[in-house]
C-alpha positions in Angstrom: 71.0 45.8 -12.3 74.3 46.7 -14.4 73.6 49.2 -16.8 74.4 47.6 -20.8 78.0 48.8 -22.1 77.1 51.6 -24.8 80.1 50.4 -26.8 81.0 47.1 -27.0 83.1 45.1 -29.5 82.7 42.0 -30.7 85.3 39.4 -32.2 86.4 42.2 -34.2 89.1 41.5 -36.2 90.8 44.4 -38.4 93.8 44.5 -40.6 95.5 46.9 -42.7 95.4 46.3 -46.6 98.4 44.3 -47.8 99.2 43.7 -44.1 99.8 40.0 -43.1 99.1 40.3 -39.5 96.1 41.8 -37.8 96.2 44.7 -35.9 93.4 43.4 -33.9 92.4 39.8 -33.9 89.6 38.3 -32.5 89.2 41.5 -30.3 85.9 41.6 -27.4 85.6 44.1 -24.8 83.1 46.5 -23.4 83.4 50.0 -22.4 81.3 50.6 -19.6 78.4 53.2 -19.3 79.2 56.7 -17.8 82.6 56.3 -17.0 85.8 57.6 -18.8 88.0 54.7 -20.4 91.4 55.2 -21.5 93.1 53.3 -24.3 97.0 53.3 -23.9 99.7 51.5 -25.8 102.7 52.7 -27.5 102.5 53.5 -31.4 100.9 51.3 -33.9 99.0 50.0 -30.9 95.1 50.7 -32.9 94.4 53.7 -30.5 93.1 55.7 -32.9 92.0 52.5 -35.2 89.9 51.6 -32.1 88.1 54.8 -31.7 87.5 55.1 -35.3 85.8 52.0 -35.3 83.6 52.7 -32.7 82.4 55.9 -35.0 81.7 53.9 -37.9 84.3 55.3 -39.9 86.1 51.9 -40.3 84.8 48.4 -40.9 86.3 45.5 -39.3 87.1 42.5 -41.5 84.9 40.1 -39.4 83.4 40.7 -35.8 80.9 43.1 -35.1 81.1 47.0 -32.9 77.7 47.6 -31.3 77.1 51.3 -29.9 73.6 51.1 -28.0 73.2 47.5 -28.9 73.2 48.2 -32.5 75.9 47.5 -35.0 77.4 50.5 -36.2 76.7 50.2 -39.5 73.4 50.1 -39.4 72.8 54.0 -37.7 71.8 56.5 -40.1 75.1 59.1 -40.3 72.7 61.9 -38.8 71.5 59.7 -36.2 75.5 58.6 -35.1 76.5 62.8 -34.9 74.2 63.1 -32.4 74.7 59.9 -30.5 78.6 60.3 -30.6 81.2 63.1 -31.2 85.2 63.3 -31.5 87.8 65.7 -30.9 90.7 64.3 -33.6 94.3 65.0 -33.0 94.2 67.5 -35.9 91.6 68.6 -38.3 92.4 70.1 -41.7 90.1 73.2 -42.7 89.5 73.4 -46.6 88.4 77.3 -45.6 89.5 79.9 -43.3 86.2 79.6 -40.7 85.6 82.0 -38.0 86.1 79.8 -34.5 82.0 80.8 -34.1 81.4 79.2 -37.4 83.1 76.0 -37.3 81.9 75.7 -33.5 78.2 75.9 -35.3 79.2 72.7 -37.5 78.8 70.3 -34.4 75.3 71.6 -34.6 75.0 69.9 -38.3 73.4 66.2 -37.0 70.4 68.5 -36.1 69.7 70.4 -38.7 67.6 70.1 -42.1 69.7 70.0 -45.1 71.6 73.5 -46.2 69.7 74.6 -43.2 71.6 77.8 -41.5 71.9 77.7 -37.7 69.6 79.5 -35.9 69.7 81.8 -32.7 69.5 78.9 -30.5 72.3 77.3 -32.3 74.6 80.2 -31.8 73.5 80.8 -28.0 74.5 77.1 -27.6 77.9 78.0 -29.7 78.4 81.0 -27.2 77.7 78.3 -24.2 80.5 76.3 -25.5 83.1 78.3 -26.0 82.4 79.9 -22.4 82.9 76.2 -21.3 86.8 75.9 -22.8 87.4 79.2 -21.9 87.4 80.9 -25.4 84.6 83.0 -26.1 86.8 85.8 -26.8 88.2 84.2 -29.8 84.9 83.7 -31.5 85.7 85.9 -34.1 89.2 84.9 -35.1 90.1 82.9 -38.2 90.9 79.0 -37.0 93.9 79.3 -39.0 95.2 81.8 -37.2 95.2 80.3 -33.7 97.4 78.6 -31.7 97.5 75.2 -31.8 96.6 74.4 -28.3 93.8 77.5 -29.1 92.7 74.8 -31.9 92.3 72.0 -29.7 89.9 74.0 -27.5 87.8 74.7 -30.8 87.8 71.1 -31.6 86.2 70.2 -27.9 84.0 73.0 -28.4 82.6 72.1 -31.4 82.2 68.1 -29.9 80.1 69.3 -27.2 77.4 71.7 -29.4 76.6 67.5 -31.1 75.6 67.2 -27.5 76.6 63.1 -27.6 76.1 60.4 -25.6 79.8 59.0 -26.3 82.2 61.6 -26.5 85.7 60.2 -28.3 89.1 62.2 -28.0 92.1 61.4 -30.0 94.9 62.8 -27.5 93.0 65.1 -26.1 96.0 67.4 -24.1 98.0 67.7 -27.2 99.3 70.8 -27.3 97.5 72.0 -24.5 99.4 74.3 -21.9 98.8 73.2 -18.1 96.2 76.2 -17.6 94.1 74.4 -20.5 95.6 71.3 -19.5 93.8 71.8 -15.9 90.2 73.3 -18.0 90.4 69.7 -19.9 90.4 67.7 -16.9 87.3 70.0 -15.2 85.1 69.3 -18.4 85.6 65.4 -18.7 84.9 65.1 -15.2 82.0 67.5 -15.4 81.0 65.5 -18.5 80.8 62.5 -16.7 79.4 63.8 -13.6 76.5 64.6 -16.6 76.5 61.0 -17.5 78.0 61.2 -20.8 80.6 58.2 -21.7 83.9 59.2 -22.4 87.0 57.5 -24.7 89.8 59.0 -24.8 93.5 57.5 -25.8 96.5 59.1 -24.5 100.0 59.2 -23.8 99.9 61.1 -21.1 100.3 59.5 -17.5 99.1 62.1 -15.6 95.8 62.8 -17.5 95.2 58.9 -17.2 95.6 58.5 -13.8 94.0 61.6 -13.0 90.7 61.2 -14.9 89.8 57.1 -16.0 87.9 55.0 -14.3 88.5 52.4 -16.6 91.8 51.4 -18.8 92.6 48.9 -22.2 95.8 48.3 -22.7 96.5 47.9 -26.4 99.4 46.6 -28.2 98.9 45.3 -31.9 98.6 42.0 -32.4 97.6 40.7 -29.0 94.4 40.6 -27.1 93.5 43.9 -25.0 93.8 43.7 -21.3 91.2 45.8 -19.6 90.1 46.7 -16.2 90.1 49.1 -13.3 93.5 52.0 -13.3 94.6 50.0 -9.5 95.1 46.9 -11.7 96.3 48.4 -15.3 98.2 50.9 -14.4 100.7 48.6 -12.3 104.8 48.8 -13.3 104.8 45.0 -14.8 101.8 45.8 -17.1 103.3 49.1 -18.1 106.6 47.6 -18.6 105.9 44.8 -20.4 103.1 47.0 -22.9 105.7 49.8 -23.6 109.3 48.0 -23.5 110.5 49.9 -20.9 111.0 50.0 -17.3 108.7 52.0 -15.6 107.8 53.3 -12.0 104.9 54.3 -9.8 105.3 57.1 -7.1 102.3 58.2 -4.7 102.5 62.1 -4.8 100.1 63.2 -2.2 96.3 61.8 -3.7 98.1 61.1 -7.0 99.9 58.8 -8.6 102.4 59.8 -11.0 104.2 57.3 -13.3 108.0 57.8 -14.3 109.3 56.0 -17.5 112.6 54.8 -17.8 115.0 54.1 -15.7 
């Protein structure tokens, strides 16, 4: 039996106010259980628009997002920060945390009201940032850090919700290739876990390296979705992204070269 899609969409149509097109229009697709999907498409393609409408924090004009099998609307805000977390692209801070303390925040869904976290909490906080490979930083400012040093701290502070769905906005931004290679090791242990990732990206090699399942996006016109050996061929890319573009077996990988 085929496990049901946690995330699935609809007929979801969205548009930006004052727009006269849609960005999406008339949008279905599924995103299967377990797995790590990629969305890709050049800029203005609904990437993040997409992700943010899986977490509830946009409505679509008609059509419905179901996480679970229930429309996204209707689950509690406490009960969605422990089902799903993101790691944005950036993240302002109205104060100067501590990386510990803002870690502790992905604990919030589970706690009472102006509750403090507890030992556990921070034991779990500690487990966390041993994961990205930061504990030692535990007691700098945010701030302060780098901003591939932030980035960690973001994925930190996803995995303390402990989710279900894990969303990423661009994960490897700013991210050198040591942290780069720690990135790929958690999604895949994350998945290996059971835990459903979505993550966009412009990044080829993160892409091929870690999805098991791709949407194609470009605003406007319906998604194409579907295993990476038939997404991520040169004609799809091409047409998606206006450019030419090239696929070259490198050993097990497959690396893809834009342009000419």
């Amino acid at each position: 039996m085929t496990e049901a899609a946690p995330v699935r969409l609809e007929r979801v149509d969205f548009s930006w106010p004052a727009s006269a097109t849609s960005l999406f229009d008339d949008v279905s697709l599924e995103i299967p259980a377990s797995r790590i999907t990629a969305l890709i498409g050049p800029n203005g393609s609904g990437k993040t628009t997409m992700i943010e409408l899986i977490l509830g924090w946009r409505r679509a004009r008609s059509g419905e997002v179901f996480v679970e099998g229930r429309p996204v609307p209707t689950i509690p805000g406490r009960e969605r920060g422990r089902l799903m977390a993101l790691v944005p692209q950036e993240e302002n801070l109205p104060f100067a945390y501590s990386v510990l303390e803002y870690v502790l925040l992905g604990r919030a869904p589970y706690l009472s009201p102006l509750a403090a976290p507890g030992d556990r909490d921070v034991a779990m906080a500690f487990e966390a940032l041993d994961k990205v490979g930061i504990r030692n930083l535990a007691h700098r400012s945010v701030p302060r850090l780098s901003g591939g040093e932030r980035r960690m701290v973001l994925i930190a502070r996803a995995l303390l919700q402990n989710p279900r769905i894990l969303l990423l906005d661009e994960p490897a931004n700013h991210l050198d290739p040591a942290n780069r290679e720690r990135l790929v090791e958690i999604l895949q242990s994350l998945r290996r876990d059971g835990i459903t990732i979505v993550m966009s990206s412009h990044e080829p090699d993160m892409v091929t390296r870690l999805a098991d399942h791709i949407v194609l996006l470009r605003a406007g016109a319906p998604p194409s979705s579907g295993s990476p050996g038939s997404m991520l061929v040169p004609e799809r890319l091409s047409e998606l992204y206006g450019i030419p573009v090239r696929i070259v077996e490198s050993g097990d990988r497959r690396v893809i070269l834009w342009g000419d």
